[in-house]
Structure formats: structure tokens, C-alpha cells
Short mmCIF file of C-alpha atoms in Angstrom, two decimals:
data_model
loop_
_atom_site.label_atom_id
_atom_site.label_comp_id
_atom_site.label_asym_id
_atom_site.label_seq_id
_atom_site.Cartn_x
_atom_site.Cartn_y
_atom_site.Cartn_z
CA ALA A 1 -27.49 -18.42 12.62
CA ASP A 2 -26.24 -21.56 13.70
CA THR A 3 -23.87 -21.53 15.94
CA TYR A 4 -19.60 -23.22 16.38
CA SER A 5 -17.48 -23.87 19.39
CA VAL A 6 -14.67 -24.92 20.13
CA VAL A 7 -13.82 -28.27 22.65
CA GLY A 8 -10.84 -29.77 23.12
CA ASP A 9 -8.65 -30.18 25.53
CA ALA A 10 -8.43 -27.96 29.21
CA ALA A 11 -5.31 -26.31 28.85
CA ILE A 12 -6.69 -25.13 25.19
CA VAL A 13 -10.25 -23.68 25.90
CA GLU A 14 -12.43 -22.15 29.02
CA GLY A 15 -14.64 -23.97 30.90
CA ASP A 16 -15.63 -27.87 30.38
CA GLY A 17 -12.77 -29.27 28.81
CA TRP A 18 -14.83 -31.58 26.03
CA SER A 19 -18.60 -30.66 26.70
CA PRO A 20 -20.18 -28.32 24.10
CA SER A 21 -21.88 -25.97 26.72
CA SER A 22 -20.16 -23.05 27.54
CA LEU A 23 -20.23 -20.20 25.36
CA SER A 24 -17.39 -18.87 26.17
CA ASN A 25 -15.86 -21.20 23.40
CA ASP A 26 -18.12 -19.91 20.17
CA MET A 27 -16.48 -18.94 17.47
CA THR A 28 -17.33 -15.55 15.15
CA TYR A 29 -17.47 -15.61 11.37
CA ASN A 30 -14.43 -13.85 9.88
CA GLU A 31 -15.77 -11.77 6.84
CA SER A 32 -12.26 -10.93 5.67
CA MET A 33 -10.87 -14.47 5.66
CA GLY A 34 -14.18 -16.17 5.50
CA LYS A 35 -13.81 -18.61 7.68
CA TYR A 36 -14.64 -18.49 11.65
CA VAL A 37 -12.12 -17.86 14.36
CA TYR A 38 -11.60 -18.44 18.31
CA THR A 39 -8.67 -17.05 19.95
CA ARG A 40 -7.42 -18.14 23.41
CA GLU A 41 -4.11 -15.76 24.47
CA ASN A 42 -1.07 -15.91 26.96
CA LEU A 43 -1.54 -19.82 27.28
CA SER A 44 0.92 -21.84 29.37
CA LEU A 45 0.99 -24.64 27.65
CA SER A 46 3.32 -27.81 28.46
CA ALA A 47 5.48 -29.40 25.46
CA GLN A 48 2.64 -31.86 24.12
CA THR A 49 0.61 -32.75 21.69
CA TYR A 50 -3.16 -31.14 22.26
CA ASN A 51 -6.57 -31.61 20.52
CA PHE A 52 -9.54 -30.46 19.59
CA LYS A 53 -13.26 -30.21 17.72
CA ILE A 54 -15.68 -27.98 15.88
CA VAL A 55 -19.36 -28.34 16.87
CA LYS A 56 -22.18 -26.97 15.72
CA ASN A 57 -24.87 -25.04 18.07
CA HIS A 58 -23.31 -26.43 21.19
CA SER A 59 -24.50 -30.28 20.74
CA TYR A 60 -22.60 -33.47 19.46
CA GLY A 61 -25.78 -34.54 17.52
CA SER A 62 -26.53 -31.34 15.87
CA GLY A 63 -22.48 -31.29 14.27
CA GLN A 64 -18.92 -31.79 14.86
CA TRP A 65 -15.15 -31.66 12.47
CA PRO A 66 -13.77 -34.33 12.43
CA ASP A 67 -17.44 -35.63 12.13
CA GLY A 68 -17.38 -39.30 14.12
CA VAL A 69 -14.00 -40.82 15.42
CA GLY A 70 -11.16 -38.81 15.46
CA ASN A 71 -10.18 -35.35 16.23
CA PHE A 72 -7.99 -32.67 15.07
CA SER A 73 -4.84 -31.81 16.74
CA PHE A 74 -1.52 -29.55 16.98
CA SER A 75 1.99 -29.81 19.07
CA ILE A 76 3.62 -27.30 20.89
CA GLY A 77 7.64 -28.14 20.58
CA SER A 78 8.77 -26.27 23.87
CA ALA A 79 6.65 -25.36 27.37
CA GLY A 80 6.23 -21.66 27.17
CA SER A 81 3.56 -18.80 26.79
CA TYR A 82 1.60 -19.12 23.90
CA ASP A 83 -1.22 -17.44 21.25
CA ILE A 84 -4.18 -19.74 19.20
CA MET A 85 -6.57 -18.90 16.82
CA PHE A 86 -8.37 -21.79 16.24
CA VAL A 87 -10.19 -21.63 12.36
CA PHE A 88 -12.66 -23.51 11.22
CA ASP A 89 -13.31 -23.64 7.38
CA LEU A 90 -16.98 -24.78 6.89
CA GLU A 91 -16.80 -25.18 3.12
CA ASN A 92 -14.07 -27.52 3.46
CA ASN A 93 -15.29 -28.80 6.63
CA THR A 94 -11.23 -28.41 8.08
CA ALA A 95 -10.34 -27.24 10.69
CA SER A 96 -6.61 -25.85 12.03
CA ALA A 97 -4.85 -23.86 15.25
CA ARG A 98 -2.43 -21.36 15.10
CA VAL A 99 0.07 -21.07 16.83
CA CYS A 100 2.09 -17.83 17.89
CA THR A 101 4.81 -17.44 20.83
CA HIS A 102 3.17 -15.09 23.10
CA THR A 103 6.19 -12.57 23.35
CA MET A 104 8.07 -12.18 20.21
CA LYS A 105 11.21 -9.39 20.65
CA PHE A 106 13.08 -8.05 17.89
CA ASN A 107 16.85 -7.17 19.48
CA SER A 108 18.50 -4.69 17.85
CA ASN A 109 21.43 -2.31 17.83
CA ILE A 110 20.08 0.22 15.06
CA SER A 111 19.94 2.99 17.54
CA GLY A 112 23.19 2.04 18.69
CA VAL A 113 22.94 0.35 21.43
CA TRP A 114 20.99 -3.19 21.98
CA VAL A 115 17.22 -2.85 22.49
CA LEU A 116 14.48 -5.43 22.82
CA SER A 117 11.51 -3.99 21.25
CA ASP A 118 8.50 -5.48 20.40
CA MET A 119 7.29 -7.18 17.33
CA GLU A 120 3.81 -7.09 16.08
CA ARG A 121 1.74 -10.04 15.32
CA SER A 122 -0.56 -10.04 11.78
CA ASP A 123 -4.07 -10.43 12.92
CA ASP A 124 -4.08 -13.16 11.24
CA TYR A 125 -1.68 -15.40 13.70
CA LEU A 126 0.36 -16.29 10.59
CA THR A 127 3.53 -13.74 11.82
CA CYS A 128 4.63 -10.84 13.82
CA SER A 129 6.86 -8.35 12.59
CA PHE A 130 9.38 -5.29 13.44
CA SER A 131 10.04 -2.43 11.50
CA ALA A 132 12.56 0.52 11.72
CA ASP A 133 14.44 3.30 8.76
CA LEU A 134 17.59 2.82 8.40
CA SER A 135 20.31 5.02 7.13
CA GLY A 136 21.88 3.54 3.60
CA ASN A 137 25.36 2.70 3.07
CA SER A 138 25.37 0.83 7.36
CA SER A 139 25.92 -2.08 9.42
CA TYR A 140 23.10 -3.52 12.01
CA GLU A 141 22.65 -6.43 13.87
CA PHE A 142 19.41 -8.03 15.26
CA GLU A 143 17.90 -11.07 16.47
CA VAL A 144 14.57 -12.92 16.90
CA VAL A 145 14.30 -13.65 20.57
CA VAL A 146 11.05 -15.01 22.98
CA ALA A 147 9.82 -14.25 26.02
CA GLY A 148 12.93 -13.40 28.77
CA SER A 149 15.22 -12.49 25.92
CA THR A 150 16.08 -16.39 25.28
CA TYR A 151 17.83 -16.39 21.50
CA LEU A 152 15.27 -18.17 19.61
CA GLY A 153 18.29 -20.04 17.24
CA ASN A 154 16.30 -22.87 15.75
CA TYR A 155 14.69 -20.48 12.46
CA ASN A 156 15.92 -20.90 9.17
CA PHE A 157 16.43 -17.62 7.78
CA ASN A 158 15.14 -16.86 4.19
CA SER A 159 15.69 -13.66 3.34
CA SER A 160 14.61 -11.72 -0.09
CA TYR A 161 17.08 -8.78 0.95
CA LYS A 162 20.10 -8.32 -1.71
CA SER A 163 22.23 -11.30 -2.28
CA GLY A 164 25.59 -10.77 0.10
CA ASN A 165 23.81 -7.81 1.95
CA LEU A 166 23.42 -10.46 5.28
CA ALA A 167 26.18 -12.36 7.11
CA PHE A 168 25.44 -14.35 10.29
CA SER A 169 27.35 -15.60 13.47
CA SER A 170 26.68 -17.53 16.08
CA ILE A 171 24.10 -15.75 17.74
CA HIS A 172 23.47 -12.58 15.22
CA ALA A 173 22.48 -11.46 11.67
CA THR A 174 24.33 -7.84 10.11
CA ILE A 175 22.72 -6.54 7.23
CA SER A 176 24.51 -4.29 5.44
CA THR A 177 22.00 -1.81 3.88
CA ALA A 178 22.95 -0.20 0.52
CA ASP A 179 19.76 2.05 0.32
CA ALA A 180 18.33 3.91 2.95
CA GLY A 181 14.24 3.57 4.33
CA LYS A 182 12.40 1.45 6.10
CA TYR A 183 13.38 -2.06 6.31
CA VAL A 184 10.41 -4.43 7.67
CA PHE A 185 11.53 -8.23 9.15
CA THR A 186 9.23 -10.82 9.16
CA TYR A 187 8.90 -13.93 10.82
CA THR A 188 6.58 -16.58 10.15
CA TYR A 189 5.25 -18.97 13.25
CA SER A 190 5.15 -21.98 11.79
CA ASN A 191 8.31 -22.71 9.92
CA GLY A 192 10.27 -20.19 12.04
CA ASN A 193 11.48 -18.41 8.40
CA MET A 194 12.20 -14.61 8.44
CA THR A 195 11.65 -12.21 5.37
CA ILE A 196 13.17 -9.10 5.01
CA THR A 197 11.31 -5.91 3.18
CA TYR A 198 13.45 -3.39 1.76
CA PRO A 199 13.89 -0.27 -0.48
CA VAL A 200 13.89 -0.50 -4.38
CA THR A 201 15.43 2.59 -5.31
CA TYR A 202 13.96 4.66 -8.51
CA THR A 203 15.92 7.71 -9.14
CA ARG A 204 14.92 10.29 -11.71
CA GLU A 205 17.99 9.49 -15.12
CA SER A 206 17.47 13.00 -15.84
CA SER A 207 18.38 16.51 -14.04
CA GLN A 208 14.88 19.15 -14.54
CA SER A 209 14.64 22.49 -14.00
CA ALA A 210 12.27 23.95 -10.88
CA ASN A 211 9.06 24.33 -11.97
CA ASP A 212 9.24 21.06 -14.72
CA TRP A 213 6.56 18.83 -14.47
CA GLY A 214 6.49 14.36 -15.54
CA THR A 215 4.79 12.00 -14.73
CA ILE A 216 6.16 8.55 -12.94
CA CYS A 217 4.56 5.16 -11.77
CA LEU A 218 5.64 2.88 -9.01
CA PRO A 219 5.30 -0.89 -9.49
CA GLY A 220 5.95 -0.07 -4.91
CA ILE A 221 4.44 2.09 -2.63
CA SER A 222 6.90 5.54 -2.24
CA ASN A 223 6.64 8.00 0.51
CA VAL A 224 6.88 11.11 -0.58
CA SER A 225 8.88 12.54 2.61
CA TYR A 226 11.97 10.83 1.64
CA TYR A 227 12.61 13.77 -0.28
CA SER A 228 11.40 17.99 -1.24
CA ASN A 229 12.34 19.14 -4.25
CA ALA A 230 8.80 17.75 -6.20
CA THR A 231 4.98 18.06 -5.50
CA PHE A 232 2.90 14.71 -6.29
CA TYR A 233 -1.09 15.12 -8.05
CA SER A 234 -3.62 12.99 -9.30
CA VAL A 235 -5.81 13.61 -11.17
CA ALA A 236 -9.30 14.95 -10.66
CA GLY A 237 -10.83 14.93 -13.86
CA LYS A 238 -11.13 16.78 -17.31
CA ARG A 239 -13.19 19.39 -18.63
CA VAL A 240 -14.34 19.85 -22.02
CA ASP A 241 -15.38 22.16 -24.63
CA GLY A 242 -19.53 22.28 -26.16
CA SER A 243 -18.35 19.14 -28.18
CA ASN A 244 -17.05 17.18 -25.48
CA ASN A 245 -13.37 17.43 -26.41
CA PRO A 246 -11.43 17.73 -23.54
CA THR A 247 -9.87 20.78 -22.90
CA SER A 248 -8.17 21.00 -19.53
CA VAL A 249 -6.47 18.63 -16.78
CA VAL A 250 -7.39 19.25 -13.42
CA LEU A 251 -5.38 18.26 -10.60
CA VAL A 252 -5.37 17.87 -6.63
CA ALA A 253 -1.92 17.50 -4.62
CA GLU A 254 -1.04 13.96 -3.11
CA ASN A 255 0.17 14.24 0.45
CA GLY A 256 2.03 10.62 2.32
CA VAL A 257 2.13 7.80 0.74
CA LEU A 258 2.06 6.86 -2.87
CA GLU A 259 -0.32 4.01 -3.95
CA ALA A 260 2.11 0.96 -5.97
CA GLY A 261 1.39 0.56 -9.56
CA ARG A 262 -0.88 4.20 -9.73
CA PRO A 263 0.69 6.80 -11.97
CA TYR A 264 0.80 10.15 -10.35
CA ILE A 265 2.06 13.65 -11.92
CA TYR A 266 4.90 15.91 -10.57
CA LYS A 267 6.21 19.23 -10.83
CA MET A 268 9.63 19.82 -9.22
CA THR A 269 9.64 22.33 -6.43
CA SER A 270 13.78 22.95 -7.14
CA ALA A 271 16.21 21.87 -9.76
CA GLY A 272 17.82 18.27 -10.03
CA THR A 273 17.03 14.74 -10.07
CA PHE A 274 14.95 12.63 -7.39
CA SER A 275 15.32 9.02 -5.98
CA LEU A 276 12.15 7.09 -4.49
CA PRO A 277 12.62 4.17 -2.24
CA HIS A 278 9.80 2.18 -2.17
CA THR A 279 8.79 -1.40 -1.72
CA GLY A 280 6.57 -3.82 -3.89
CA ASN A 281 5.83 -5.31 -7.24
CA GLU A 282 2.02 -4.28 -8.40
CA SER A 283 0.91 -4.11 -11.71
CA ALA A 284 0.41 -1.06 -13.50
CA SER A 285 -2.66 0.94 -12.95
CA VAL A 286 -5.33 3.32 -14.01
CA HIS A 287 -6.59 6.28 -12.84
CA ASN A 288 -9.37 8.68 -13.49
CA GLY A 289 -7.36 8.69 -17.58
CA LEU A 290 -3.57 8.59 -16.51
CA HIS A 291 -2.41 5.30 -17.77
CA GLY A 292 0.33 3.91 -15.64
CA THR A 293 3.37 1.76 -17.57
CA LEU A 294 6.41 0.21 -16.12
CA VAL A 295 8.04 -0.22 -19.70
CA ALA A 296 8.97 1.52 -22.52
CA LEU A 297 6.34 2.71 -25.09
CA SER A 298 7.17 3.91 -28.71
CA ASN A 299 4.90 5.43 -30.71
CA SER A 300 6.33 3.58 -34.00
CA GLU A 301 4.06 0.47 -32.83
CA ASN A 302 1.56 2.86 -33.09
CA ALA A 303 0.96 2.66 -28.98
CA LEU A 304 0.24 5.90 -28.59
CA VAL A 305 -1.58 7.21 -30.95
CA GLY A 306 -4.74 8.95 -30.00
CA LYS A 307 -3.46 8.59 -26.64
CA TYR A 308 -1.92 12.30 -24.50
CA VAL A 309 1.64 13.19 -23.12
CA LEU A 310 2.54 15.78 -20.67
CA VAL A 311 5.09 17.82 -23.12
CA GLY A 312 6.52 20.80 -20.65
CA ASP A 313 2.83 22.20 -18.93
CA VAL A 314 0.66 20.69 -21.10
CA VAL A 315 -0.84 17.54 -22.26
CA ARG A 316 -0.85 16.68 -26.19
CA LYS A 317 -2.79 14.61 -28.42
CA VAL A 318 -0.33 12.39 -30.57
CA ALA A 319 -1.36 11.58 -33.55
CA SER A 320 -0.10 8.96 -36.22
CA GLY A 321 3.36 8.52 -37.08
CA ALA A 322 4.60 11.24 -34.46
CA SER A 323 7.95 10.42 -33.23
CA VAL A 324 6.69 9.73 -29.06
CA ASN A 325 8.12 7.02 -26.95
CA LEU A 326 7.05 7.29 -23.52
CA ALA A 327 10.08 5.92 -20.99
CA ALA A 328 9.55 3.24 -18.18
CA ASN A 329 8.05 3.76 -15.24
CA ARG A 330 6.03 6.71 -16.50
CA ALA A 331 2.67 7.80 -17.76
CA TYR A 332 0.50 8.89 -20.23
CA PHE A 333 -3.84 10.40 -20.49
CA ASP A 334 -6.42 8.76 -22.66
CA LEU A 335 -9.09 11.11 -22.42
CA THR A 336 -12.54 9.76 -24.16
CA SER A 337 -14.05 8.53 -20.99
CA ASP A 338 -16.02 10.64 -18.68
CA GLU A 339 -14.06 11.55 -15.77
CA ALA A 340 -15.46 15.68 -15.75
CA SER A 341 -17.40 17.55 -17.24
CA GLY A 342 -17.36 21.28 -17.96
CA GLY A 343 -17.13 24.40 -20.49
CA ALA A 344 -13.48 25.95 -21.74
CA SER A 345 -11.53 27.29 -24.70
CA VAL A 346 -9.54 24.71 -27.57
CA TYR A 347 -5.97 25.27 -27.30
CA VAL A 348 -4.70 24.56 -30.44
CA ASP A 349 -1.08 24.23 -31.04
CA ALA A 350 -0.10 26.96 -34.02
CA GLY A 351 2.84 25.43 -35.11
CA ALA A 352 0.97 22.40 -36.20
CA PRO A 353 -2.29 23.31 -36.76
CA GLY A 354 -4.96 20.12 -35.97
CA ARG A 355 -2.02 17.52 -35.00
CA TYR A 356 -1.92 18.33 -31.15
CA ILE A 357 -4.41 19.77 -28.61
CA GLU A 358 -2.42 20.90 -25.24
CA ILE A 359 -4.63 20.85 -22.98
CA PRO A 360 -3.58 23.43 -19.50
CA LEU A 361 -2.33 21.12 -16.36
CA VAL A 362 -4.70 22.90 -13.77
CA GLU A 363 -3.21 23.06 -10.45
CA ASN A 364 -5.80 23.58 -7.61
CA THR A 365 -4.71 26.33 -5.81
CA ALA A 366 -7.33 25.88 -3.09
CA THR A 367 -7.88 30.26 -3.01
CA SER A 368 -11.16 30.73 -1.18
CA LEU A 369 -14.46 31.63 -3.59
CA ASN A 370 -16.09 33.69 -0.77
CA GLU A 371 -12.88 35.75 -0.40
CA ILE A 372 -12.97 36.54 -4.57
CA LYS A 373 -16.80 37.10 -3.85
CA ASN A 374 -16.36 39.80 -0.71
CA ASN A 375 -13.72 41.79 -2.87
CA ASP A 376 -15.43 44.48 -4.55
CA ASP A 377 -12.64 44.17 -7.14
CA VAL A 378 -14.12 41.52 -9.21
CA VAL A 379 -15.40 40.87 -12.85
CA LYS A 380 -17.67 37.99 -13.40
CA PHE A 381 -17.96 36.37 -16.39
CA ILE A 382 -19.34 33.57 -18.20
CA GLN A 383 -17.44 31.56 -21.28
CA ASN A 384 -18.77 28.72 -23.56
CA GLY A 385 -21.08 28.53 -20.36
CA GLN A 386 -18.74 28.49 -17.48
CA LEU A 387 -18.41 31.27 -14.75
CA TYR A 388 -15.25 32.72 -14.26
CA ILE A 389 -13.90 35.50 -12.01
CA ARG A 390 -11.79 37.73 -13.15
CA ARG A 391 -9.74 39.95 -9.74
CA ASP A 392 -5.89 41.42 -9.89
CA GLY A 393 -5.55 40.40 -13.23
CA LYS A 394 -5.95 36.58 -12.44
CA THR A 395 -9.15 33.92 -13.46
CA TYR A 396 -10.61 32.12 -11.53
CA ASP A 397 -13.30 29.23 -11.71
CA VAL A 398 -16.36 28.95 -10.07
CA ILE A 399 -14.56 26.42 -7.41
CA GLY A 400 -11.78 28.95 -7.00
CA ARG A 401 -9.62 26.85 -8.58
CA ASN A 402 -6.40 29.27 -10.19
CA VAL A 403 -6.82 28.53 -14.01
CA LYS A 404 -5.43 31.40 -15.92
#
């Protein structure tokens, strides 16, 4: 395979500067970027312009970029310690140097006193960031600093935060938070811009009772730990009868962070409503037959005919002409694909035979199958080709989920 190396001014490469023989300056291919990269860290550089080339197979005769006369270059505005990522795009015959200040700090009074904290540089050498959990309806001061706590006062501040929630003095910026949550302060090396990613709050519009079920789909990532009055589930699959009609939806409990745009089912653990801080702007997605929607849907436009919606603790099929509306940030089921298979009884709504098919939600109770087998008080039986076990008045399928 061909090898590509960086040659250039002695201050920015190892070995004999412009000599292509040094193996220390070889680049590696970065799969995620689709480009060759070479990095140097903690370089002491003067305020000047630096030049470099890319050489193929340690020989100018094998290939060089730029081809012939000329070099690639970058400029340092003030003397200091820097990290550099050299990036070579072989497909387009171009190269660049991404220059980062070696030590970037975030100075703030978030903890109640002024503290200098390290900012985390991104793997692509384009940005660095600092994140913190901030309280709602509070004010904090902050600034970005370089080595030795020297104030970096010449950056342009572009913020995605709510208009009017930022103020500036000659030295510090002040942020006034409306919502609690994780705030991320991101500094871009190339232009000095600072961007704040902040939580947007989704609030369930009506109060619910304990054990009520619902669906949710948000365009941003939400941290479940922000509140504790609901449990979230993903759809693990479905079960069908001998005619391949869906008879139950199988759920698995989620922990930690919910994925942006992905639909979920939740069950209230206590009465009330809830709010979820989230960030991002992803489109609604589909997961195992559960379709998220960020906009309201109405069956008057036949948007839901043939689909299934969660009603109470069952999933019902929507008939043509049925008065069914789905609010924004919800989800519905399309159970026509084969996510899972098995046998179970078909449940029909006695009040409207043939109009709705009720599909009970099956919670994964993680009951030990070995525990059931070792108990003498057990009855095993087969229904519609599916093996079940009954103990203490409860019925379990063969993998231990409590289905009745």
C-alpha cells in the first residue's frame, strides 16, 4: 500500500523538516473522515506562517502535493503551545492543517466559586467543549481561557441559546437559564465561535394516573434520570396466531438515555404529568413496527386506517371512519411486518366485534424460568402451539414473561 507523509518547516514536523525519508511523519487513514491524518501535540510555535507538503512513498518523485511549485500553509496569530492535525484528501488532492490551542479552559462560577476546567477537544480537532448540569431559573458567569488563564477576549460569540438569555460584560458572559439540564458550551477553533446547546423541555400536556400507558417520540435525546414517575419501553417484537394475525406486542424496559427521534412506550409509576429536557432536531423514526410522529395525525384524513394505537393498556386497530386522533410527539403501530412470531389467542373487542383487535402489551417481568421449573406447584400446557407454564394463578410463556 502507498504511504503518505508530511514534510515541512522544522517546527511542525519531526526529523529533517523537508526530507521525506522520516517515517515519523507518516499519515494514517481515518475511516470515519475518509482522509489521511497526522497529528502533532504541544508544539511551541511563533506568530508566523508555516508551510508543508504531502509526499508519497517517502519520495518527491513518487508524488507530492501540491504538485510542483508551492506549498500548503497555515498561520499562527500569537506565539504559544498548539496541537495540529494535518489532513490529506487524496481524492481531491488537497490538504489542510487544523490548529488547536494546546490548553483550553472553561472558567466559570457554576459551582458557586470560580473554577478553571479543562475543555475536551473533539477527535477531528475542530472544536472543544465543556458540559455542565445547570439549574433552571439561575444565572452563571463564564469565559474561555488559554494556557496560564489568559482571557481569550477576541472570539465572536454565536449562540443557539434563547434570545435575551445571554449578557456580556467586558470580560465575562452571563447565561440566565430557564430550564434545568445539561448545557454544552462548544468552542470552534477556526473562527472562535461559541455555541451553547441547551435543553428544550417537553411537557406531557395532561395529567395521568399511576399505571397509565402512553407513547412518546421526541426530536432530541432525553435523559430518563431527570424524573422518576414513568418507565420507558421499546418494542421487542410481536406475537401472531396461526393465521399470522398479530396478537400481542412484546416490550422491553429501557434504561439511561433515549435515542433522538425514536418512539417509545411508557407506563406511569405515579399520578401526574412529566417534563423531559432534551436537545437535538432529529426526524421521527420507526423501531420494530412502532412509528414515531412529531406532528398530530387525524384519522379523518385516513392517516391511521389499518394502523394500531395504544388505548389504555391495549393496542387497537383503527377502522375506516373511526374517530381517532393522535397528538404530536406520539407513536402508532404498523404490525404488518414480521418482527417476531409465536402463538397466542386473538382478543376481540366485545363492544364492537370485528372493528378493533385488542393486543395486550406484554411486560418483560424477567421471571426466572429455572425457578418455575423447580417448583412442584406448576402446570405446563400448550395453546395454539405455544408452551405456557401456570404457577400461583399466573401464566408465563417459555421465556418467563408474565402474560396474564
